[in-house]
Coordinates of N, CA and C and ligand atoms in Angstrom, one line a residue:
M1 N 35.8 -82.6 17.3 CA 35.8 -82.5 15.8 C 34.4 -83.0 15.3
E2 N 33.8 -82.3 14.4 CA 32.6 -82.7 13.7 C 32.9 -83.7 12.7
N3 N 31.9 -84.4 12.1 CA 32.0 -85.3 11.0 C 33.1 -86.4 11.4
N4 N 32.8 -87.0 12.5 CA 33.8 -88.0 13.0 C 33.6 -89.4 12.6
Y5 N 32.5 -89.6 11.8 CA 32.1 -91.0 11.4 C 32.0 -91.1 9.9
Y6 N 32.1 -92.3 9.4 CA 31.9 -92.6 8.0 C 30.5 -92.2 7.6
P7 N 30.2 -91.7 6.4 CA 31.2 -91.3 5.4 C 31.8 -89.9 5.8
F8 N 33.1 -89.8 5.7 CA 33.8 -88.6 6.1 C 33.7 -87.6 5.0
E9 N 33.6 -86.3 5.4 CA 33.5 -85.2 4.4 C 34.6 -84.2 4.8
N10 N 34.9 -83.4 3.7 CA 35.9 -82.4 3.9 C 35.2 -81.1 4.5
T11 N 35.2 -81.0 5.8 CA 34.5 -79.8 6.4 C 35.4 -78.6 6.0
P12 N 34.7 -77.4 5.8 CA 35.4 -76.2 5.4 C 36.4 -75.7 6.5
L13 N 37.4 -75.0 6.0 CA 38.4 -74.4 7.0 C 37.6 -73.4 7.8
P14 N 38.0 -73.2 9.1 CA 37.3 -72.3 10.0 C 37.7 -70.8 9.7
Y15 N 38.4 -70.5 8.6 CA 38.8 -69.2 8.2 C 39.0 -69.2 6.6
A16 N 39.1 -68.0 6.0 CA 39.3 -68.0 4.6 C 40.6 -68.5 4.1
Y17 N 40.7 -69.0 2.9 CA 42.0 -69.5 2.4 C 43.2 -68.5 2.5
E18 N 42.8 -67.3 2.3 CA 43.9 -66.2 2.3 C 44.1 -65.6 3.7
A19 N 43.3 -66.1 4.7 CA 43.4 -65.4 6.0 C 44.7 -65.5 6.7
L20 N 45.5 -66.5 6.4 CA 46.8 -66.7 7.1 C 47.9 -65.9 6.4
E21 N 47.6 -65.2 5.3 CA 48.7 -64.4 4.6 C 49.2 -63.4 5.6
P22 N 50.4 -62.9 5.6 CA 51.4 -63.3 4.7 C 52.2 -64.6 5.1
F23 N 51.8 -65.2 6.2 CA 52.6 -66.3 6.8 C 52.4 -67.6 6.0
I24 N 51.2 -67.9 5.7 CA 50.9 -69.1 4.8 C 50.0 -68.6 3.7
D25 N 50.5 -68.9 2.5 CA 49.8 -68.3 1.3 C 48.5 -69.0 0.9
E26 N 47.7 -68.2 0.2 CA 46.4 -68.7 -0.2 C 46.4 -70.0 -1.0
K27 N 47.3 -70.0 -2.0 CA 47.4 -71.2 -2.9 C 47.8 -72.5 -2.2
T28 N 48.7 -72.3 -1.2 CA 49.1 -73.5 -0.4 C 47.9 -74.0 0.4
M29 N 47.2 -73.1 1.0 CA 46.0 -73.5 1.8 C 44.9 -74.1 0.9
R30 N 44.7 -73.6 -0.3 CA 43.7 -74.2 -1.2 C 44.1 -75.7 -1.5
L31 N 45.3 -75.8 -2.0 CA 45.8 -77.1 -2.4 C 45.8 -78.1 -1.2
H32 N 46.3 -77.6 -0.1 CA 46.5 -78.4 1.1 C 45.1 -79.0 1.6
H33 N 44.2 -78.1 1.7 CA 42.8 -78.5 2.2 C 42.0 -79.2 1.1
D34 N 41.9 -78.6 0.0 CA 41.0 -79.1 -1.1 C 41.5 -80.3 -1.8
R35 N 42.8 -80.5 -1.9 CA 43.3 -81.6 -2.6 C 44.0 -82.6 -1.7
H36 N 45.0 -82.2 -0.9 CA 45.7 -83.2 -0.1 C 44.7 -83.8 0.9
L37 N 44.1 -83.0 1.7 CA 43.1 -83.5 2.7 C 42.0 -84.3 2.1
Q38 N 41.5 -83.7 1.0 CA 40.4 -84.4 0.3 C 40.8 -85.8 -0.2
T39 N 42.0 -86.0 -0.6 CA 42.5 -87.3 -1.1 C 42.5 -88.3 0.1
Y40 N 43.0 -87.8 1.3 CA 42.9 -88.7 2.4 C 41.5 -89.1 2.8
I41 N 40.6 -88.2 2.7 CA 39.2 -88.4 3.0 C 38.6 -89.4 2.0
N42 N 38.8 -89.2 0.7 CA 38.3 -90.2 -0.3 C 38.9 -91.6 -0.1
N43 N 40.2 -91.7 0.2 CA 40.8 -93.0 0.4 C 40.4 -93.7 1.7
L44 N 40.1 -92.9 2.7 CA 39.6 -93.5 3.9 C 38.2 -94.0 3.7
N45 N 37.4 -93.2 3.1 CA 36.0 -93.7 2.8 C 36.0 -95.0 1.9
K46 N 36.9 -95.0 0.9 CA 37.0 -96.2 0.1 C 37.5 -97.4 0.9
A47 N 38.4 -97.2 1.8 CA 38.9 -98.3 2.6 C 37.8 -98.9 3.5
L48 N 36.8 -98.0 3.9 CA 35.8 -98.4 4.8 C 34.5 -98.9 4.2
E49 N 34.4 -98.6 2.8 CA 33.1 -98.8 2.2 C 32.5 -100.2 2.3
D50 N 33.4 -101.2 2.2 CA 33.0 -102.6 2.3 C 33.0 -103.2 3.7
F51 N 33.2 -102.4 4.7 CA 33.3 -102.9 6.1 C 32.3 -102.1 7.0
P52 N 31.0 -102.5 6.9 CA 29.9 -101.8 7.7 C 30.3 -101.9 9.2
S53 N 30.9 -103.0 9.6 CA 31.2 -103.2 11.0 C 32.2 -102.2 11.5
L54 N 33.0 -101.6 10.6 CA 34.0 -100.6 11.0 C 33.4 -99.2 10.9
Q55 N 32.3 -99.1 10.2 CA 31.8 -97.7 9.9 C 31.1 -97.1 11.2
R56 N 30.8 -98.0 12.2 CA 30.2 -97.4 13.4 C 31.2 -96.8 14.4
F57 N 32.5 -97.0 14.1 CA 33.5 -96.4 15.0 C 33.9 -95.0 14.5
S58 N 34.2 -94.2 15.5 CA 34.7 -92.8 15.1 C 36.1 -92.9 14.6
L59 N 36.5 -91.8 14.0 CA 37.9 -91.8 13.5 C 38.9 -92.0 14.6
E60 N 38.7 -91.4 15.8 CA 39.6 -91.6 16.9 C 39.6 -93.0 17.4
Q61 N 38.4 -93.6 17.4 CA 38.4 -95.0 17.9 C 39.2 -95.9 16.9
L62 N 39.0 -95.7 15.6 CA 39.8 -96.5 14.7 C 41.3 -96.4 14.8
L63 N 41.7 -95.1 15.1 CA 43.1 -94.8 15.2 C 43.7 -95.3 16.5
K64 N 42.9 -95.3 17.5 CA 43.4 -95.7 18.9 C 43.3 -97.2 19.1
C65 N 42.4 -97.9 18.3 CA 42.3 -99.3 18.5 C 42.5 -100.1 17.1
P66 N 43.7 -100.1 16.6 CA 44.0 -100.7 15.3 C 43.6 -102.2 15.3
M67 N 43.5 -102.8 16.5 CA 43.1 -104.2 16.5 C 41.7 -104.5 16.0
L68 N 40.9 -103.4 15.9 CA 39.6 -103.5 15.4 C 39.6 -103.8 13.9
I69 N 40.7 -103.4 13.3 CA 40.8 -103.4 11.8 C 41.4 -104.7 11.2
P70 N 40.7 -105.3 10.2 CA 41.3 -106.5 9.6 C 42.7 -106.2 9.1
P71 N 43.6 -107.1 9.2 CA 45.0 -106.9 8.8 C 45.2 -106.3 7.4
N72 N 44.5 -106.8 6.4 CA 44.7 -106.4 5.1 C 44.2 -105.0 4.8
K73 N 43.5 -104.4 5.8 CA 42.9 -103.0 5.6 C 43.7 -102.0 6.6
K74 N 44.6 -102.6 7.4 CA 45.2 -101.8 8.4 C 46.0 -100.6 7.8
D75 N 46.8 -100.9 6.9 CA 47.6 -99.8 6.3 C 46.7 -98.7 5.7
A76 N 45.8 -99.1 4.9 CA 44.9 -98.1 4.2 C 44.2 -97.2 5.2
I77 N 43.6 -97.9 6.3 CA 42.8 -97.1 7.2 C 43.7 -96.3 8.2
L78 N 44.8 -96.8 8.6 CA 45.6 -96.0 9.5 C 46.3 -94.9 8.8
N79 N 46.8 -95.1 7.6 CA 47.5 -94.1 6.9 C 46.6 -92.9 6.5
N80 N 45.4 -93.3 5.9 CA 44.5 -92.3 5.4 C 43.7 -91.7 6.6
G81 N 43.4 -92.5 7.6 CA 42.7 -92.0 8.8 C 43.6 -91.0 9.5
G82 N 44.9 -91.4 9.6 CA 45.9 -90.5 10.2 C 46.0 -89.2 9.4
G83 N 46.0 -89.3 8.1 CA 46.0 -88.1 7.2 C 44.8 -87.2 7.5
V84 N 43.7 -87.8 7.7 CA 42.5 -87.0 8.0 C 42.6 -86.3 9.4
Y85 N 42.9 -87.1 10.4 CA 43.0 -86.6 11.7 C 44.1 -85.5 11.8
N86 N 45.3 -85.8 11.3 CA 46.4 -84.8 11.5 C 46.1 -83.5 10.7
H87 N 45.5 -83.6 9.5 CA 45.3 -82.4 8.8 C 44.2 -81.6 9.4
R88 N 43.1 -82.2 9.9 CA 42.1 -81.5 10.6 C 42.6 -80.8 11.8
F89 N 43.4 -81.5 12.6 CA 44.0 -80.9 13.8 C 44.9 -79.7 13.4
F90 N 45.7 -79.9 12.4 CA 46.6 -78.8 11.9 C 45.9 -77.6 11.5
F91 N 44.8 -77.8 10.7 CA 44.1 -76.6 10.2 C 43.3 -75.9 11.3
E92 N 42.7 -76.7 12.2 CA 42.0 -76.1 13.3 C 42.9 -75.4 14.3
N93 N 44.2 -75.8 14.3 CA 45.2 -75.3 15.2 C 45.8 -74.0 14.7
M94 N 45.3 -73.4 13.6 CA 45.8 -72.1 13.1 C 44.6 -71.1 13.1
T95 N 45.0 -69.9 13.2 CA 44.0 -68.8 13.2 C 44.6 -67.5 12.7
P96 N 43.9 -66.7 12.0 CA 44.5 -65.4 11.6 C 44.5 -64.4 12.8
Q97 N 43.8 -64.8 13.9 CA 43.8 -63.9 15.1 C 44.7 -64.4 16.2
S98 N 45.8 -65.0 15.8 CA 46.7 -65.5 16.9 C 47.2 -64.4 17.8
Q99 N 47.3 -64.7 19.1 CA 47.9 -63.7 20.0 C 49.4 -64.0 20.2
N100 N 49.9 -65.0 19.4 CA 51.3 -65.3 19.4 C 51.9 -65.8 20.7
Y101 N 51.0 -66.1 21.6 CA 51.5 -66.5 23.0 C 50.5 -67.3 23.6
P102 N 50.9 -68.4 24.4 CA 49.9 -69.2 25.0 C 49.1 -68.5 26.1
Y103 N 47.9 -68.9 26.3 CA 47.0 -68.3 27.4 C 47.4 -68.9 28.7
E104 N 46.6 -68.5 29.7 CA 46.8 -68.6 31.1 C 47.4 -70.0 31.6
N105 N 46.6 -71.0 31.6 CA 47.0 -72.3 32.2 C 48.1 -73.0 31.4
L106 N 47.9 -73.0 30.0 CA 48.9 -73.7 29.2 C 50.2 -72.9 29.3
N107 N 50.1 -71.6 29.4 CA 51.4 -70.8 29.5 C 52.1 -71.1 30.8
K108 N 51.4 -71.3 31.9 CA 52.0 -71.7 33.1 C 52.7 -73.0 33.0
A109 N 52.0 -74.0 32.3 CA 52.5 -75.3 32.2 C 53.8 -75.3 31.3
I110 N 53.7 -74.5 30.2 CA 54.9 -74.4 29.3 C 56.1 -73.9 30.0
I111 N 55.9 -72.8 30.8 CA 57.0 -72.2 31.6 C 57.5 -73.2 32.6
H112 N 56.6 -73.9 33.3 CA 57.0 -74.9 34.2 C 57.9 -76.0 33.6
Q113 N 57.4 -76.5 32.4 CA 58.1 -77.6 31.7 C 59.4 -77.2 31.0
F114 N 59.3 -76.1 30.3 CA 60.4 -75.7 29.4 C 61.2 -74.5 29.9
K115 N 60.9 -74.0 31.1 CA 61.6 -72.8 31.7 C 61.1 -71.5 31.2
S116 N 60.9 -71.3 29.8 CA 60.3 -70.1 29.3 C 59.7 -70.4 28.0
F117 N 58.9 -69.4 27.5 CA 58.2 -69.6 26.2 C 59.3 -69.7 25.1
D118 N 60.3 -68.9 25.2 CA 61.4 -68.9 24.2 C 62.1 -70.3 24.2
C119 N 62.4 -70.8 25.3 CA 63.0 -72.2 25.4 C 62.1 -73.2 24.7
F120 N 60.8 -73.1 25.0 CA 59.8 -74.0 24.4 C 59.9 -73.8 22.9
K121 N 59.8 -72.6 22.4 CA 59.8 -72.3 21.0 C 61.1 -72.9 20.3
N122 N 62.2 -72.7 20.9 CA 63.5 -73.3 20.4 C 63.4 -74.8 20.3
E123 N 62.9 -75.4 21.4 CA 62.9 -76.9 21.4 C 61.9 -77.4 20.3
F124 N 60.7 -76.7 20.2 CA 59.7 -77.1 19.3 C 60.3 -77.0 17.9
K125 N 60.9 -75.9 17.6 CA 61.5 -75.6 16.3 C 62.6 -76.7 15.9
R126 N 63.4 -77.0 16.9 CA 64.5 -78.0 16.7 C 63.8 -79.3 16.3
T127 N 62.8 -79.7 17.0 CA 62.1 -80.9 16.8 C 61.5 -80.9 15.4
A128 N 60.8 -79.8 15.0 CA 60.1 -79.8 13.7 C 61.2 -79.8 12.6
L129 N 62.3 -79.2 12.8 CA 63.4 -79.2 11.8 C 64.0 -80.6 11.7
S130 N 63.9 -81.4 12.8 CA 64.6 -82.7 12.8 C 63.7 -83.8 12.2
V131 N 62.5 -83.5 11.8 CA 61.7 -84.6 11.2 C 62.3 -84.9 9.8
F132 N 62.7 -86.1 9.7 CA 63.4 -86.5 8.4 C 62.3 -86.9 7.4
G133 N 62.3 -86.2 6.3 CA 61.3 -86.5 5.3 C 60.0 -85.9 5.7
S134 N 58.9 -86.6 5.7 CA 57.6 -86.0 5.9 C 57.1 -86.4 7.3
G135 N 56.4 -85.5 7.9 CA 55.8 -85.7 9.2 C 55.3 -84.5 9.9
Y136 N 55.2 -84.6 11.2 CA 54.7 -83.5 12.0 C 55.5 -83.3 13.3
A137 N 55.4 -82.1 13.9 CA 55.9 -81.9 15.3 C 54.7 -81.5 16.1
W138 N 54.7 -82.0 17.4 CA 53.5 -81.7 18.2 C 53.9 -81.3 19.6
L139 N 53.0 -80.5 20.2 CA 53.1 -80.3 21.7 C 51.9 -81.2 22.2
V140 N 52.3 -82.1 23.1 CA 51.2 -83.1 23.6 C 51.3 -83.1 25.1
F141 N 50.2 -83.7 25.7 CA 50.1 -83.9 27.1 C 50.2 -85.4 27.3
Y142 N 51.1 -85.9 28.1 CA 51.3 -87.3 28.3 C 51.8 -87.6 29.7
N143 N 51.2 -88.5 30.5 CA 51.7 -88.9 31.7 C 51.9 -87.7 32.7
G144 N 50.9 -86.8 32.7 CA 51.0 -85.7 33.7 C 51.8 -84.5 33.3
R145 N 52.4 -84.5 32.1 CA 53.2 -83.4 31.7 C 53.2 -83.1 30.2
L146 N 53.7 -81.9 29.8 CA 53.8 -81.5 28.4 C 55.1 -82.2 27.8
K147 N 55.0 -82.4 26.5 CA 56.1 -83.1 25.9 C 56.0 -82.6 24.4
I148 N 57.2 -82.5 23.8 CA 57.3 -82.2 22.3 C 57.7 -83.5 21.6
V149 N 56.9 -83.9 20.7 CA 57.2 -85.2 19.9 C 57.1 -84.9 18.4
K150 N 57.7 -85.8 17.7 CA 57.5 -85.8 16.2 C 56.9 -87.1 15.8
T151 N 56.2 -87.1 14.7 CA 55.6 -88.3 14.1 C 56.0 -88.3 12.6
S152 N 56.2 -89.5 12.0 CA 56.5 -89.7 10.6 C 55.3 -89.9 9.8
N153 N 55.4 -89.4 8.6 CA 54.3 -89.6 7.6 C 52.9 -89.2 8.2
Q154 N 51.9 -90.1 8.2 CA 50.7 -89.8 8.8 C 50.4 -90.6 10.1
N155 N 51.4 -91.0 10.8 CA 51.2 -91.5 12.1 C 50.6 -90.4 13.0
T156 N 49.8 -90.9 13.9 CA 49.2 -89.8 14.8 C 49.6 -90.1 16.3
P157 N 49.8 -89.0 17.0 CA 50.2 -89.1 18.4 C 49.1 -89.8 19.3
I158 N 47.8 -89.8 18.8 CA 46.8 -90.4 19.6 C 46.9 -91.9 19.7
T159 N 47.5 -92.5 18.7 CA 47.7 -94.0 18.8 C 48.7 -94.3 19.9
M160 N 49.5 -93.3 20.3 CA 50.5 -93.6 21.3 C 50.1 -93.1 22.7
G161 N 48.8 -92.7 22.8 CA 48.3 -92.3 24.1 C 48.5 -90.8 24.4
F162 N 49.1 -90.0 23.4 CA 49.4 -88.6 23.7 C 48.1 -87.8 23.4
I163 N 47.9 -86.7 24.1 CA 46.8 -85.8 23.8 C 47.4 -84.6 23.1
P164 N 47.1 -84.3 21.8 CA 47.8 -83.2 21.1 C 47.2 -81.9 21.5
L165 N 48.1 -80.9 21.6 CA 47.7 -79.5 21.9 C 47.9 -78.6 20.8
I166 N 49.1 -78.7 20.1 CA 49.4 -78.0 18.9 C 50.2 -78.9 18.0
C167 N 50.1 -78.6 16.7 CA 50.9 -79.3 15.7 C 51.2 -78.6 14.5
I168 N 52.4 -78.9 13.9 CA 52.8 -78.3 12.6 C 53.0 -79.4 11.6
D169 N 52.4 -79.3 10.5 CA 52.7 -80.2 9.3 C 54.0 -79.8 8.6
V170 N 55.0 -80.6 8.6 CA 56.2 -80.3 7.9 C 56.4 -81.1 6.6
W171 N 55.3 -81.7 6.1 CA 55.5 -82.2 4.7 C 55.8 -81.1 3.8
E172 N 56.5 -81.3 2.8 CA 56.9 -80.2 1.9 C 55.7 -79.5 1.3
H173 N 54.6 -80.3 1.0 CA 53.4 -79.6 0.4 C 52.8 -78.5 1.3
A174 N 53.2 -78.5 2.6 CA 52.7 -77.5 3.5 C 53.3 -76.2 3.3
Y175 N 54.5 -76.1 2.6 CA 55.2 -74.9 2.6 C 56.0 -74.6 1.3
Y176 N 56.1 -75.6 0.4 CA 57.0 -75.5 -0.7 C 56.7 -74.3 -1.7
L177 N 55.5 -74.0 -1.9 CA 55.2 -73.0 -2.9 C 55.6 -71.6 -2.5
K178 N 55.6 -71.3 -1.1 CA 56.0 -70.0 -0.6 C 57.4 -70.0 -0.1
H179 N 57.8 -71.1 0.6 CA 59.1 -71.1 1.3 C 60.1 -72.0 0.6
Y180 N 59.7 -72.6 -0.5 CA 60.6 -73.5 -1.2 C 61.1 -74.6 -0.2
N181 N 62.4 -74.8 -0.2 CA 62.9 -75.8 0.7 C 63.2 -75.3 2.1
M182 N 62.8 -74.1 2.4 CA 63.3 -73.5 3.7 C 62.3 -73.8 4.8
R183 N 62.4 -75.0 5.3 CA 61.4 -75.4 6.4 C 61.6 -74.4 7.6
N184 N 62.8 -74.0 7.8 CA 63.1 -73.1 8.9 C 62.2 -71.8 8.9
D185 N 62.1 -71.2 7.7 CA 61.4 -70.0 7.6 C 59.9 -70.2 7.7
Y186 N 59.5 -71.4 7.2 CA 58.0 -71.8 7.3 C 57.7 -71.9 8.8
I187 N 58.5 -72.6 9.6 CA 58.2 -72.8 11.0 C 58.1 -71.4 11.7
D188 N 59.1 -70.5 11.4 CA 59.0 -69.1 12.0 C 57.7 -68.5 11.6
D189 N 57.2 -68.6 10.4 CA 56.0 -68.0 10.0 C 54.8 -68.6 10.7
W190 N 54.8 -69.9 10.8 CA 53.7 -70.7 11.4 C 53.5 -70.2 12.9
F191 N 54.6 -69.9 13.5 CA 54.5 -69.4 14.9 C 53.6 -68.2 15.1
N192 N 53.3 -67.5 14.0 CA 52.5 -66.3 14.0 C 51.0 -66.6 13.9
V193 N 50.7 -67.9 13.6 CA 49.2 -68.2 13.3 C 48.7 -69.4 14.2
I194 N 49.5 -69.7 15.2 CA 49.0 -70.8 16.1 C 47.8 -70.4 16.9
N195 N 46.8 -71.3 16.9 CA 45.6 -71.0 17.6 C 45.7 -71.4 19.1
W196 N 46.3 -70.5 19.9 CA 46.6 -70.8 21.3 C 45.3 -70.9 22.1
N197 N 44.2 -70.3 21.6 CA 42.9 -70.3 22.3 C 42.4 -71.8 22.3
N198 N 42.5 -72.4 21.1 CA 42.1 -73.8 21.0 C 43.0 -74.7 22.0
A199 N 44.3 -74.4 21.9 CA 45.2 -75.2 22.8 C 44.8 -75.1 24.2
E200 N 44.5 -73.8 24.6 CA 44.1 -73.6 26.0 C 42.9 -74.4 26.4
N201 N 41.9 -74.4 25.5 CA 40.6 -75.1 25.7 C 40.9 -76.6 25.9
I202 N 41.7 -77.2 25.1 CA 42.1 -78.6 25.2 C 42.8 -78.8 26.6
Y203 N 43.7 -77.9 26.9 CA 44.5 -78.1 28.1 C 43.6 -78.0 29.3
N204 N 42.6 -77.1 29.3 CA 41.7 -76.9 30.4 C 40.8 -78.1 30.6
K205 N 40.5 -78.8 29.5 CA 39.7 -80.0 29.6 C 40.5 -81.1 30.3
I206 N 41.8 -81.2 30.0 CA 42.7 -82.1 30.6 C 42.8 -81.9 32.1
L207 N 42.9 -80.6 32.5 CA 43.0 -80.3 33.9 C 41.8 -80.7 34.7
K208 N 40.6 -80.7 34.0 CA 39.3 -81.0 34.7 C 39.1 -82.5 34.9
R209 N 39.9 -83.3 34.2 CA 39.6 -84.7 34.3 C 39.8 -85.3 35.7
Ligands
LIG1 MN1 49.8 -81.9 4.8

């Protein structure tokens, strides 16, 4: 990820706002990227502005090593830093050119772990539906295998040692304008825009370690 150090900036989406139509609508993408993510970025910068000693750490370092952060700044930095990390991952994890199916090595691992792509999809969808309130569902790599996990609010899987491969934002702001309260329909639509190419690249890096 670029722009990984203070001061954080809202880097543009890697595709046009309307590019994910009809699955995710332009207005949602504009508000989600330009307002929701922007707010997390502004608040993270604000939380770090008086702490030059923290400004030399990358976003990942701050999230993975909360003991670096003074106790009275912990909530502001972890919540907003998580909001920045999760949203960037979510946006980069989508593409208008999705092939709707994982590539070679990740595909093999998914079939090995979940029996079939459809079984994986069902379990992922169940997990995303089961997030109570706001949060995310993720496919991660942990302890030598793939795993589906959920996180609440802006908690990030990297603080728990997981390596994320794909993720869906299930906060209502991610789908309410188009799908209203139908998280189920949103998840089905999102499956059409997953960037499996990115996920394969991350997975191949894990295999090379
Ligand atoms: Mn969001």
